[in-house]
CSV table of C-alpha atoms in Angstrom, one decimal:
chain,number,residue,atom,x,y,z
J,1161,MET,CA,9.3,22.6,-5.9
J,1162,ASN,CA,7.0,22.1,-2.9
J,1163,ILE,CA,5.9,18.6,-2.5
J,1164,LEU,CA,2.9,17.6,-1.0
J,1165,PHE,CA,2.5,14.1,-0.3
J,1166,LEU,CA,-0.9,12.6,0.6
J,1167,MET,CA,-1.3,8.7,1.9
J,1168,THR,CA,-3.4,6.4,3.1
J,1169,ASP,CA,-2.9,3.0,4.8
J,1170,GLN,CA,-4.8,-0.1,3.1
J,1171,HIS,CA,-6.5,1.3,-0.1
J,1172,ARG,CA,-8.2,-0.2,-2.5
J,1173,VAL,CA,-8.0,1.0,-6.1
J,1174,ASP,CA,-11.7,0.3,-7.1
J,1175,THR,CA,-12.9,2.7,-4.1
J,1176,LEU,CA,-12.3,6.0,-6.2
J,1177,GLY,CA,-14.2,7.5,-8.9
J,1178,ALA,CA,-11.3,7.9,-11.1
J,1179,TYR,CA,-10.6,4.1,-11.1
J,1180,GLY,CA,-14.2,3.3,-12.0
J,1181,ASN,CA,-16.3,3.2,-8.9
J,1182,GLN,CA,-19.7,4.8,-10.4
J,1183,LEU,CA,-21.1,5.1,-6.7
J,1184,ALA,CA,-17.8,6.5,-5.4
J,1185,ALA,CA,-17.9,9.8,-2.9
J,1186,THR,CA,-14.4,11.2,-4.1
J,1187,PRO,CA,-14.4,14.5,-5.8
J,1188,VAL,CA,-11.3,15.8,-4.7
J,1189,LEU,CA,-9.2,12.5,-5.4
J,1190,ASP,CA,-11.0,12.3,-9.0
J,1191,GLU,CA,-10.0,16.1,-9.5
J,1192,LEU,CA,-6.5,15.3,-8.5
J,1193,ALA,CA,-6.4,12.5,-11.1
J,1194,ARG,CA,-8.3,15.1,-13.9
J,1195,THR,CA,-5.9,17.7,-13.4
J,1196,GLY,CA,-2.4,15.4,-12.9
J,1197,THR,CA,-1.7,11.9,-14.2
J,1198,ARG,CA,-3.4,8.9,-13.1
J,1199,PHE,CA,-1.3,5.5,-12.9
J,1200,ASP,CA,-3.5,2.5,-13.8
J,1201,ARG,CA,-0.6,0.1,-12.9
J,1202,TRP,CA,0.9,1.3,-9.6
J,1203,TYR,CA,2.0,-1.6,-7.3
J,1204,THR,CA,3.3,-1.8,-3.7
J,1205,PRO,CA,6.2,-3.4,-3.3
J,1206,THR,CA,5.1,-5.3,-0.4
J,1207,ALA,CA,1.2,-5.5,1.0
J,1208,ILE,CA,2.3,-4.8,4.8
J,1209,CYS,CA,2.5,-1.5,6.5
J,1210,THR,CA,6.0,-1.3,7.9
J,1211,PRO,CA,7.9,-2.6,5.3
J,1212,ALA,CA,6.3,-0.7,2.3
J,1213,ARG,CA,6.5,2.7,4.0
J,1214,ALA,CA,10.2,1.8,4.8
J,1215,SER,CA,10.5,1.5,1.1
J,1216,LEU,CA,9.1,4.7,0.4
J,1217,LEU,CA,11.6,6.3,3.0
J,1218,THR,CA,14.5,4.5,1.7
J,1219,GLY,CA,14.1,3.9,-2.1
J,1220,LEU,CA,14.9,0.5,-1.3
J,1221,ALA,CA,13.0,-3.1,-1.8
J,1222,PRO,CA,12.3,-4.6,1.4
J,1223,PHE,CA,14.7,-7.4,0.8
J,1224,ARG,CA,17.5,-4.9,1.2
J,1225,HIS,CA,16.4,-2.2,3.8
J,1226,LYS,CA,15.6,-5.8,5.7
J,1227,LEU,CA,12.6,-3.8,8.0
J,1228,LEU,CA,10.3,-6.7,7.1
J,1229,ALA,CA,7.0,-6.9,9.3
J,1230,ASN,CA,5.2,-4.6,11.6
J,1231,HIS,CA,6.2,-4.0,15.0
J,1232,GLU,CA,2.4,-5.3,16.0
J,1233,ARG,CA,3.4,-8.8,14.4
J,1234,ASN,CA,7.1,-9.0,14.4
J,1235,VAL,CA,7.8,-12.4,13.9
J,1236,GLY,CA,11.6,-12.0,14.6
J,1237,TYR,CA,13.0,-9.5,12.1
J,1238,ILE,CA,14.6,-6.2,12.9
J,1239,GLU,CA,12.6,-3.5,14.3
J,1240,ASP,CA,14.0,-0.4,13.0
J,1241,LEU,CA,16.2,0.6,10.2
J,1242,PRO,CA,19.9,0.8,10.8
J,1243,ASP,CA,21.7,4.0,12.0
J,1244,GLY,CA,23.1,5.7,8.7
J,1245,GLN,CA,20.4,4.3,6.5
J,1246,PHE,CA,19.7,6.5,3.5
J,1247,ALA,CA,16.5,8.7,3.9
J,1248,PHE,CA,15.0,11.1,1.5
J,1249,SER,CA,13.7,13.1,4.1
J,1250,GLN,CA,17.3,13.9,5.6
J,1251,ALA,CA,18.2,14.4,1.8
J,1252,LEU,CA,15.6,17.4,1.4
J,1253,ARG,CA,16.7,18.8,4.9
J,1254,GLU,CA,20.1,18.8,3.8
J,1255,ALA,CA,18.7,20.7,0.5
J,1256,GLY,CA,17.2,23.2,2.5
J,1257,TYR,CA,13.9,22.1,2.7
J,1258,ASN,CA,11.4,22.2,5.4
J,1259,CYS,CA,10.1,18.6,6.0
J,1260,GLY,CA,7.0,17.6,7.9
J,1261,LEU,CA,4.9,14.7,8.8
J,1262,ILE,CA,1.8,14.5,10.0
J,1263,GLY,CA,-0.1,11.4,11.0
J,1264,LYS,CA,0.8,7.6,10.5
J,1265,TRP,CA,4.5,6.9,10.8
J,1266,HIS,CA,4.9,3.2,11.5
J,1267,VAL,CA,8.3,3.1,10.1
J,1268,GLY,CA,10.2,0.9,12.9
J,1269,HIS,CA,9.5,1.2,16.3
J,1270,HIS,CA,11.8,2.9,18.4
J,1271,ARG,CA,13.2,5.4,15.6
J,1272,ARG,CA,10.5,8.0,15.1
J,1273,ALA,CA,9.6,10.3,12.6
J,1274,ALA,CA,11.8,13.2,14.1
J,1275,ASP,CA,14.9,11.0,13.9
J,1276,PHE,CA,14.7,11.3,10.3
J,1277,GLY,CA,14.1,14.8,9.9
J,1278,PHE,CA,10.6,15.2,10.0
J,1279,ASP,CA,8.6,18.1,11.8
J,1280,GLY,CA,5.1,17.4,13.6
J,1281,PRO,CA,3.4,15.4,16.4
J,1282,ASP,CA,4.8,11.9,17.3
J,1283,LEU,CA,1.5,10.0,16.6
J,1284,PRO,CA,2.6,6.2,17.0
J,1285,GLY,CA,0.8,2.9,16.2
J,1286,TRP,CA,-1.4,1.2,13.3
J,1287,HIS,CA,-4.5,2.9,13.9
J,1288,ASN,CA,-5.6,6.3,14.8
J,1289,PRO,CA,-4.1,6.9,18.4
J,1290,VAL,CA,-7.2,8.5,19.8
J,1291,ASP,CA,-5.9,8.8,23.3
J,1292,HIS,CA,-2.9,10.9,22.1
J,1293,PRO,CA,-2.4,13.8,24.0
J,1294,ASP,CA,-2.1,16.4,21.0
J,1295,TYR,CA,-5.6,15.1,19.7
J,1296,LEU,CA,-7.4,15.2,23.1
J,1297,ASP,CA,-6.3,18.8,23.5
J,1298,TYR,CA,-7.6,19.5,19.8
J,1299,LEU,CA,-10.7,18.2,21.2
J,1300,ALA,CA,-10.8,20.2,24.4
J,1301,ALA,CA,-9.8,23.5,22.5
J,1302,ASN,CA,-12.7,22.6,20.4
J,1303,ASP,CA,-15.4,21.8,22.7
J,1304,LEU,CA,-15.6,18.4,20.7
J,1305,PRO,CA,-16.6,15.3,22.5
J,1306,PRO,CA,-14.4,12.2,22.9
J,1307,TYR,CA,-14.2,8.9,21.0
J,1308,GLU,CA,-16.6,6.5,21.5
J,1309,ILE,CA,-18.0,3.6,19.5
J,1310,HIS,CA,-20.8,1.5,19.4
J,1311,ASP,CA,-22.5,-1.2,16.7
J,1312,HIS,CA,-19.5,-3.2,16.5
J,1313,ILE,CA,-19.3,-5.5,13.5
J,1314,ARG,CA,-17.2,-9.0,14.1
J,1315,GLY,CA,-17.4,-12.5,13.3
J,1316,THR,CA,-16.1,-15.6,15.4
J,1317,LEU,CA,-12.7,-16.9,15.6
J,1318,PRO,CA,-12.1,-20.5,15.0
J,1319,ASN,CA,-11.5,-20.9,18.4
J,1320,GLY,CA,-14.6,-20.0,19.5
J,1321,GLY,CA,-13.3,-16.3,20.7
J,1322,PRO,CA,-14.7,-13.0,19.2
J,1323,GLY,CA,-13.0,-12.1,15.9
J,1324,ASN,CA,-11.0,-8.6,15.2
J,1325,LEU,CA,-13.0,-5.6,15.2
J,1326,LEU,CA,-13.9,-5.2,11.4
J,1327,ALA,CA,-16.4,-1.5,12.0
J,1328,ALA,CA,-18.3,0.2,13.9
J,1329,ARG,CA,-20.2,3.8,14.4
J,1330,LEU,CA,-18.3,6.6,16.1
J,1331,ARG,CA,-20.4,8.9,18.4
J,1332,GLN,CA,-18.5,11.9,17.3
J,1333,PRO,CA,-19.2,14.6,14.8
J,1334,VAL,CA,-17.1,14.9,11.7
J,1335,GLU,CA,-15.1,17.6,12.9
J,1336,ALA,CA,-14.2,15.8,15.9
J,1337,THR,CA,-12.8,12.8,14.0
J,1338,PHE,CA,-9.1,11.9,13.9
J,1339,GLU,CA,-9.4,12.4,10.2
J,1340,HIS,CA,-10.3,15.8,10.8
J,1341,TYR,CA,-7.8,16.6,13.2
J,1342,LEU,CA,-5.3,15.4,11.1
J,1343,ALA,CA,-6.5,17.3,8.0
J,1344,THR,CA,-6.3,20.3,10.6
J,1345,ARG,CA,-2.7,20.0,11.4
J,1346,ALA,CA,-1.6,19.4,8.1
J,1347,ILE,CA,-3.4,23.0,7.1
J,1348,GLU,CA,-1.4,24.6,10.4
J,1349,MET,CA,1.8,23.1,9.2
J,1350,LEU,CA,1.2,24.3,5.2
J,1351,GLU,CA,0.3,27.8,6.9
J,1352,ARG,CA,3.7,27.7,8.8
J,1353,TYR,CA,5.6,26.5,5.8
J,1354,ALA,CA,4.1,29.2,3.2
J,1355,ALA,CA,5.0,31.9,5.3
J,1356,GLU,CA,9.0,30.9,5.2
J,1357,PRO,CA,11.5,31.2,2.3
J,1358,GLU,CA,12.3,27.4,2.1
J,1359,PRO,CA,10.4,24.9,-0.1
J,1360,PHE,CA,8.9,22.0,1.8
J,1361,PHE,CA,7.9,18.7,1.8
J,1362,LEU,CA,4.5,17.7,3.8
J,1363,GLN,CA,3.4,14.3,4.1
J,1364,LEU,CA,0.0,13.9,5.5
J,1365,ASN,CA,-0.8,10.2,6.3
J,1366,PHE,CA,-4.1,9.1,7.3
J,1367,PHE,CA,-4.4,5.7,9.4
J,1368,GLY,CA,-7.5,4.9,7.4
J,1369,PRO,CA,-9.1,3.4,5.8
J,1370,HIS,CA,-7.5,0.3,7.5
J,1371,LEU,CA,-9.8,-1.7,9.3
J,1372,PRO,CA,-11.6,-1.3,11.7
J,1373,TYR,CA,-13.8,1.1,9.7
J,1374,ILE,CA,-14.7,3.4,12.2
J,1375,VAL,CA,-16.6,6.5,11.1
J,1376,PRO,CA,-19.5,8.6,12.1
J,1377,ASP,CA,-23.2,8.0,11.1
J,1378,GLU,CA,-23.1,10.2,8.0
J,1379,PHE,CA,-20.7,7.8,6.6
J,1380,PHE,CA,-21.6,4.8,8.1
J,1381,ASP,CA,-24.6,5.1,6.3
J,1382,LEU,CA,-23.4,7.0,3.3
J,1383,PHE,CA,-23.8,4.0,0.7
J,1384,ASP,CA,-26.7,1.2,0.7
J,1385,PRO,CA,-25.4,-1.9,0.8
J,1386,GLU,CA,-28.2,-3.3,-1.2
J,1387,LEU,CA,-26.0,-1.3,-4.3
J,1388,VAL,CA,-22.8,-2.5,-3.2
J,1389,GLU,CA,-21.7,-5.5,-5.9
J,1390,LEU,CA,-20.0,-8.2,-4.1
J,1391,PRO,CA,-16.3,-9.1,-5.6
J,1392,LYS,CA,-16.7,-11.8,-7.5
J,1393,SER,CA,-13.9,-13.9,-5.8
J,1394,ILE,CA,-16.6,-14.2,-2.8
J,1395,ALA,CA,-16.9,-17.6,-4.8
J,1396,GLU,CA,-13.3,-18.5,-3.8
J,1397,THR,CA,-13.1,-22.2,-2.9
J,1398,PHE,CA,-8.9,-22.1,-2.1
J,1399,ALA,CA,-8.9,-25.4,-4.2
J,1400,GLY,CA,-5.5,-25.6,-5.9
J,1401,LYS,CA,-4.3,-22.7,-3.8
J,1402,PRO,CA,-1.8,-22.8,-0.9
J,1403,GLN,CA,-3.6,-23.9,2.8
J,1404,VAL,CA,-2.6,-20.8,4.1
J,1405,GLN,CA,-5.0,-18.8,2.6
J,1406,ALA,CA,-7.9,-20.8,3.9
J,1407,ASN,CA,-6.4,-20.6,7.0
J,1408,TYR,CA,-6.4,-16.6,7.1
J,1409,SER,CA,-10.0,-16.8,5.7
J,1410,ALA,CA,-10.7,-18.3,9.1
J,1411,HIS,CA,-8.8,-16.0,11.1
J,1412,TRP,CA,-10.5,-13.1,9.6
J,1413,THR,CA,-13.9,-14.9,10.4
J,1414,PHE,CA,-15.4,-14.5,6.7
J,1415,ASP,CA,-17.6,-17.4,6.7
J,1416,THR,CA,-18.9,-16.6,10.0
J,1417,MET,CA,-20.7,-13.4,8.9
J,1418,PRO,CA,-23.8,-13.5,6.2
J,1419,LEU,CA,-23.1,-11.8,2.9
J,1420,GLU,CA,-25.5,-8.9,3.9
J,1421,VAL,CA,-22.8,-7.8,6.7
J,1422,THR,CA,-20.0,-8.1,3.8
J,1423,ARG,CA,-22.1,-5.9,1.8
J,1424,LYS,CA,-22.3,-3.4,4.8
J,1425,LEU,CA,-18.8,-3.6,5.5
J,1426,ILE,CA,-17.8,-2.8,1.9
J,1427,ALA,CA,-20.4,0.0,2.4
J,1428,VAL,CA,-18.5,1.4,5.5
J,1429,TYR,CA,-15.1,1.0,3.8
J,1430,TRP,CA,-16.3,3.5,1.1
J,1431,GLY,CA,-17.9,5.6,3.5
J,1432,TYR,CA,-14.6,5.9,5.3
J,1433,VAL,CA,-12.8,6.7,1.9
J,1434,ALA,CA,-15.4,9.3,1.6
J,1435,LEU,CA,-14.5,10.9,5.1
J,1436,ILE,CA,-10.8,11.1,4.0
J,1437,ASP,CA,-11.5,12.5,0.7
J,1438,ALA,CA,-13.2,15.3,2.3
J,1439,GLN,CA,-10.6,16.1,4.4
J,1440,ILE,CA,-8.3,16.2,2.0
J,1441,GLY,CA,-10.5,18.8,0.5
J,1442,ARG,CA,-9.8,20.9,3.3
J,1443,VAL,CA,-6.0,20.4,3.0
J,1444,MET,CA,-6.5,21.4,-1.0
J,1445,ASP,CA,-8.7,24.2,-0.4
J,1446,ALA,CA,-6.1,25.7,2.1
J,1447,MET,CA,-3.1,25.0,-0.7
J,1448,ARG,CA,-5.4,27.5,-3.0
J,1449,ARG,CA,-6.0,30.1,-0.3
J,1450,LEU,CA,-2.2,30.2,0.4
J,1451,GLY,CA,-1.1,30.5,-3.2
J,1452,LEU,CA,0.7,27.1,-3.5
J,1453,VAL,CA,-0.7,25.3,-5.9
J,1454,ASP,CA,1.1,26.6,-9.0
J,1455,ASP,CA,4.6,25.6,-7.4
J,1456,THR,CA,3.8,22.6,-5.2
J,1457,ALA,CA,3.6,18.6,-6.6
J,1458,VAL,CA,0.7,16.5,-5.4
J,1459,PHE,CA,0.8,13.2,-4.8
J,1460,PHE,CA,-1.6,10.5,-3.6
J,1461,THR,CA,-1.3,6.7,-3.0
J,1462,CYS,CA,-1.1,4.5,-0.1
J,1463,ASP,CA,0.8,1.6,1.5
J,1464,HIS,CA,-1.1,-1.3,0.2
J,1465,GLY,CA,-4.5,-2.4,-0.6
J,1466,GLU,CA,-7.2,-4.4,1.7
J,1467,PHE,CA,-9.5,-7.4,1.0
J,1468,THR,CA,-12.8,-6.5,2.2
J,1469,GLY,CA,-14.3,-9.7,1.8
J,1470,ALA,CA,-12.4,-10.2,-1.8
J,1471,HIS,CA,-11.1,-14.4,-1.7
J,1472,ARG,CA,-13.4,-14.7,1.5
J,1473,LEU,CA,-10.5,-12.3,3.1
J,1474,HIS,CA,-10.1,-9.0,5.2
J,1475,ASP,CA,-7.1,-7.3,5.7
J,1476,LYS,CA,-3.9,-8.4,4.0
J,1477,GLY,CA,-1.7,-11.5,4.2
J,1478,PRO,CA,0.3,-14.3,2.5
J,1479,ALA,CA,-2.0,-13.9,-0.6
J,1480,MET,CA,-0.6,-11.5,-3.6
J,1481,TYR,CA,-3.7,-10.7,-5.2
J,1482,GLU,CA,-4.4,-7.7,-7.2
J,1483,ASP,CA,-6.8,-6.6,-4.1
J,1484,ILE,CA,-4.2,-6.0,-2.2
J,1485,TYR,CA,-0.6,-5.0,-4.6
J,1486,ARG,CA,-2.3,-3.0,-7.1
J,1487,THR,CA,-3.3,0.7,-5.4
J,1488,PRO,CA,-4.3,4.1,-6.4
J,1489,GLY,CA,-0.9,6.4,-7.9
J,1490,LEU,CA,-2.0,9.9,-8.6
J,1491,LEU,CA,0.7,12.5,-9.3
J,1492,ARG,CA,0.2,16.3,-10.4
J,1493,VAL,CA,3.4,18.0,-11.0
J,1494,PRO,CA,3.0,21.9,-12.2
J,1495,GLY,CA,2.9,22.5,-15.8
J,1496,GLN,CA,1.9,19.0,-16.7
J,1497,GLN,CA,-0.1,17.8,-19.1
J,1498,PRO,CA,-3.6,17.1,-17.2
J,1499,GLY,CA,-5.8,14.0,-17.6
J,1500,VAL,CA,-2.7,11.5,-18.3
J,1501,VAL,CA,-3.6,8.0,-18.1
J,1502,ARG,CA,-0.3,5.6,-17.4
J,1503,SER,CA,-0.3,2.1,-18.0
J,1504,GLU,CA,3.2,1.3,-17.2
J,1505,PHE,CA,3.9,-0.9,-14.2
J,1506,VAL,CA,5.2,1.3,-11.5
J,1507,SER,CA,5.5,1.2,-7.7
J,1508,LEU,CA,5.2,2.8,-4.4
J,1509,LEU,CA,9.2,2.5,-4.4
J,1510,ASP,CA,9.4,4.9,-7.6
J,1511,CYS,CA,7.8,7.7,-5.6
J,1512,THR,CA,11.7,8.2,-3.8
J,1513,ALA,CA,13.2,8.7,-6.6
J,1514,THR,CA,10.3,11.2,-8.2
J,1515,ILE,CA,10.6,13.2,-4.8
J,1516,LEU,CA,14.3,13.5,-5.0
J,1517,GLU,CA,14.5,14.7,-8.6
J,1518,LEU,CA,11.8,17.0,-7.7
J,1519,ALA,CA,13.7,18.7,-5.4
J,1520,GLY,CA,16.8,18.9,-7.5
J,1521,ILE,CA,18.5,16.1,-5.4
J,1522,ASP,CA,20.4,13.2,-7.0
J,1523,PRO,CA,18.3,10.1,-6.6
J,1524,ALA,CA,21.2,7.3,-7.2
J,1525,PRO,CA,20.8,6.8,-3.1
J,1526,ALA,CA,17.4,5.3,-3.7
J,1527,VAL,CA,18.8,2.4,-5.7
J,1528,ASP,CA,15.4,0.5,-6.2
J,1529,SER,CA,13.7,3.6,-7.1
J,1530,ARG,CA,12.9,5.3,-10.6
J,1531,SER,CA,11.7,8.6,-11.0
J,1532,LEU,CA,8.2,9.1,-12.7
J,1533,LEU,CA,8.6,12.2,-14.1
J,1534,PRO,CA,9.4,10.7,-17.4
J,1535,LEU,CA,5.8,9.6,-17.5
J,1536,VAL,CA,4.3,12.6,-16.1
J,1537,SER,CA,6.1,14.7,-19.0
J,1538,ALA,CA,5.2,12.7,-21.8
J,1539,ASP,CA,1.8,12.5,-23.2
J,1540,GLU,CA,-0.2,9.2,-23.2
J,1541,ALA,CA,0.8,7.9,-26.4
J,1542,GLY,CA,4.4,9.2,-25.3
J,1543,GLU,CA,7.2,6.2,-26.0
J,1544,VAL,CA,9.3,6.0,-22.8
J,1545,ALA,CA,11.5,3.2,-21.9
J,1546,TRP,CA,9.9,1.0,-19.1
J,1547,GLU,CA,9.7,-2.3,-17.7
J,1548,GLN,CA,7.1,-4.7,-19.1
J,1549,ASP,CA,6.9,-6.2,-15.6
J,1550,ILE,CA,6.9,-5.6,-11.7
J,1551,VAL,CA,8.3,-8.0,-9.1
J,1552,CYS,CA,6.9,-7.7,-5.8
J,1553,GLU,CA,7.6,-9.8,-2.2
J,1554,PHE,CA,6.4,-10.6,0.7
J,1555,HIS,CA,7.9,-12.3,4.6
J,1556,GLY,CA,5.3,-12.7,6.5
J,1557,HIS,CA,2.7,-10.7,9.2
J,1558,HIS,CA,1.3,-13.2,11.8
J,1559,PHE,CA,4.4,-15.6,11.3
J,1560,PRO,CA,7.4,-15.9,8.7
J,1561,TYR,CA,5.9,-16.5,5.1
J,1562,PRO,CA,8.4,-15.8,2.0
J,1563,GLN,CA,6.7,-14.9,-1.3
J,1564,ARG,CA,7.9,-13.8,-4.7
J,1565,MET,CA,5.7,-12.5,-7.5
J,1566,ILE,CA,6.3,-11.4,-11.1
J,1567,ARG,CA,3.1,-9.5,-12.5
J,1568,THR,CA,3.2,-9.1,-16.6
J,1569,ASP,CA,0.7,-7.4,-19.0
J,1570,ARG,CA,-1.5,-10.8,-18.8
J,1571,TYR,CA,-0.1,-13.2,-16.4
J,1572,LYS,CA,1.2,-13.4,-12.7
J,1573,LEU,CA,3.2,-15.8,-11.3
J,1574,VAL,CA,3.8,-16.4,-7.3
J,1575,VAL,CA,6.5,-18.4,-5.8
J,1576,ASN,CA,5.6,-20.2,-2.4
J,1577,PRO,CA,8.2,-22.0,-1.0
J,1578,ASP,CA,6.0,-23.8,1.6
J,1579,SER,CA,3.3,-25.2,-1.1
J,1580,THR,CA,2.0,-24.7,-4.2
J,1581,ASN,CA,3.0,-21.9,-6.6
J,1582,GLU,CA,0.3,-19.9,-8.4
J,1583,LEU,CA,-0.3,-18.9,-11.9
J,1584,TYR,CA,-3.2,-16.5,-13.0
J,1585,ASP,CA,-4.2,-15.5,-16.5
J,1586,LEU,CA,-5.7,-12.2,-15.6
J,1587,PHE,CA,-7.3,-11.7,-18.9
J,1588,THR,CA,-9.3,-14.7,-18.7
J,1589,ASP,CA,-9.6,-15.1,-15.0
J,1590,PRO,CA,-9.1,-11.1,-13.6
J,1591,ASP,CA,-10.6,-12.5,-10.0
J,1592,GLU,CA,-7.7,-14.7,-10.1
J,1593,LEU,CA,-9.7,-17.5,-8.9
J,1594,LEU,CA,-8.3,-20.2,-11.2
J,1595,ASN,CA,-4.6,-21.2,-10.4
J,1596,VAL,CA,-3.3,-22.8,-13.6
J,1597,TYR,CA,0.4,-23.3,-12.4
J,1598,PRO,CA,0.0,-27.1,-13.0
J,1599,TYR,CA,-1.6,-26.9,-16.1
J,1600,PRO,CA,0.5,-28.9,-19.0
J,1601,GLU,CA,-0.8,-25.9,-21.7
J,1602,MET,CA,0.8,-23.4,-19.3
J,1603,ASP,CA,4.3,-25.1,-19.3
J,1604,ALA,CA,5.9,-22.3,-21.6
J,1605,VAL,CA,4.6,-19.2,-19.9
J,1606,ARG,CA,5.0,-21.1,-16.2
J,1607,GLY,CA,8.7,-21.4,-17.8
J,1608,ARG,CA,9.0,-17.9,-19.2
J,1609,LEU,CA,8.0,-16.2,-15.9
J,1610,MET,CA,10.1,-18.4,-13.7
J,1611,ARG,CA,13.4,-17.3,-15.6
J,1612,ARG,CA,12.5,-14.0,-15.6
J,1613,LEU,CA,11.9,-13.5,-11.9
J,1614,TYR,CA,14.7,-15.8,-11.2
J,1615,GLN,CA,16.8,-13.3,-13.1
J,1616,VAL,CA,15.4,-10.2,-11.7
J,1617,LEU,CA,16.2,-11.7,-8.1
J,1618,ARG,CA,19.5,-12.5,-8.9
J,1619,ASP,CA,20.1,-9.0,-10.6
J,1620,ARG,CA,18.7,-7.2,-7.2
J,1621,GLY,CA,20.8,-9.7,-5.0
J,1622,ASP,CA,17.7,-11.2,-3.4
J,1623,ASN,CA,18.7,-14.5,-2.2
J,1624,PHE,CA,15.4,-16.2,-2.4
J,1625,TYR,CA,16.7,-16.9,-5.9
J,1626,HIS,CA,18.8,-19.7,-4.1
J,1627,TRP,CA,15.4,-21.5,-3.5
J,1628,MET,CA,14.4,-21.4,-7.2
J,1629,THR,CA,17.9,-22.6,-8.4
J,1630,SER,CA,17.2,-26.3,-7.5
J,1631,MET,CA,13.6,-26.6,-7.3
J,1632,TYR,CA,12.7,-24.9,-10.8
J,1633,ASP,CA,13.7,-24.5,-14.2
J,1634,VAL,CA,15.3,-21.5,-14.3
J,1635,GLY,CA,17.6,-21.9,-17.1
J,1636,ASP,CA,21.3,-22.5,-17.2
J,1637,VAL,CA,23.1,-21.0,-13.9
J,1638,SER,CA,26.9,-19.9,-14.0
J,1639,TYR,CA,27.5,-20.9,-10.5
J,1640,ASP,CA,27.6,-23.6,-8.1
J,1641,PRO,CA,24.0,-23.8,-6.7
J,1642,THR,CA,25.6,-25.8,-3.3
J,1643,MET,CA,27.5,-22.9,-2.5
J,1644,SER,CA,30.1,-25.6,-1.7
J,1645,GLY,CA,32.8,-24.1,-3.6
J,1646,LEU,CA,34.1,-27.9,-4.3
J,1647,ASP,CA,32.1,-28.2,-7.7
J,1648,GLU,CA,33.2,-25.1,-9.9
J,1649,ALA,CA,33.7,-27.3,-12.8
J,1650,THR,CA,30.2,-28.3,-13.1
J,1651,TYR,CA,29.0,-24.9,-13.7
J,1652,ARG,CA,31.7,-23.0,-15.6
């Protein structure tokens, strides 16, 4: 079976009509949800680009593949996957697949997509590389104007300097945008692969809607800011929360901009999503024109979410809120029942085993990944044995900051070794404003989640559990937590 993998960067789940946004302009992705499977509890293993993308490539949790930070903000971790590391793309190549990647790579620094068996232009960096020779050739060949922006939106940093650019108008027509260019190159590769006898895997990775949101007027002004409902977590006070969250809020200059600017930023972000949806539509049209729809599985997801003002934050960072961990996840497999909605906890990690199974390849090397095909092939009421919770991790962005999180149907526990832990009741507090971790009445819930998280980490071999052994009630232990080897009798 052919596979088309559509991926965006820093994409909120609530920007899609299929996930309940009544104002959204996402007809193409909504149609994919209508004709395929929509996963309502799809999570990233970690809310940061490079580690999440490395997990997709390898089928390994970040603590296991150890590529834990973006190159641009590396805080002393490794910068590339080691030689010999399993990657699904190389397994596809060995099985006779054509394998292409158009767009953002961002899995390491020195080792590029071609090193892992992908065809396509090498497009480095974390945001649209608008000075790339292939993009400039595209503009010249189509007599299109160069990249130019104005109407910058940014706040003021704590030291008085200008804040990070959050949005700007693009002085280019849609046809000149980097998003249009990427879709064009993807269509060209589809045409090439369709003419060859081998099956194909094609991954189209947009750099957006990652901030800064830089789009032409048509999409910059697509949504009326007055119609934008601000996230309820704008009321965040950071009371009872780790201090790092307030620090990040200052870094992202939220309080230096009026709420009207926040509304506009959200509106422009939605416009960016609409631009990408339109370009995906061009690719889907090409799929139909080339007769590929009936034998091509189509994925859509992203690496992680985006705050866009939620919790008085932008971007992502050391705060394990739903805004950046729960993401869109759509999958359409030829022959499946359309319009299926699943509520199981699944992960970006699970794409790896799913891709391998679709290609008839043993998914065993993707040790932290589980194929989604049983969920796709079952009807909505179909019983499929699946975990009742999900565990995510974080290792830092601008500085090392280890966190682990477990999410169940109702509760979320976040362990922060540097400060206070967090516990949220998502039934009564879906916006995660009230940290109930210290509340005595939550003792039973806190203890149950702590023990479950501890056991999952121990079973995985994630050494974060060592901190938990001595600091929290994790139940009985069967080893010497001092790791001295001199007190084994105590821990029989």
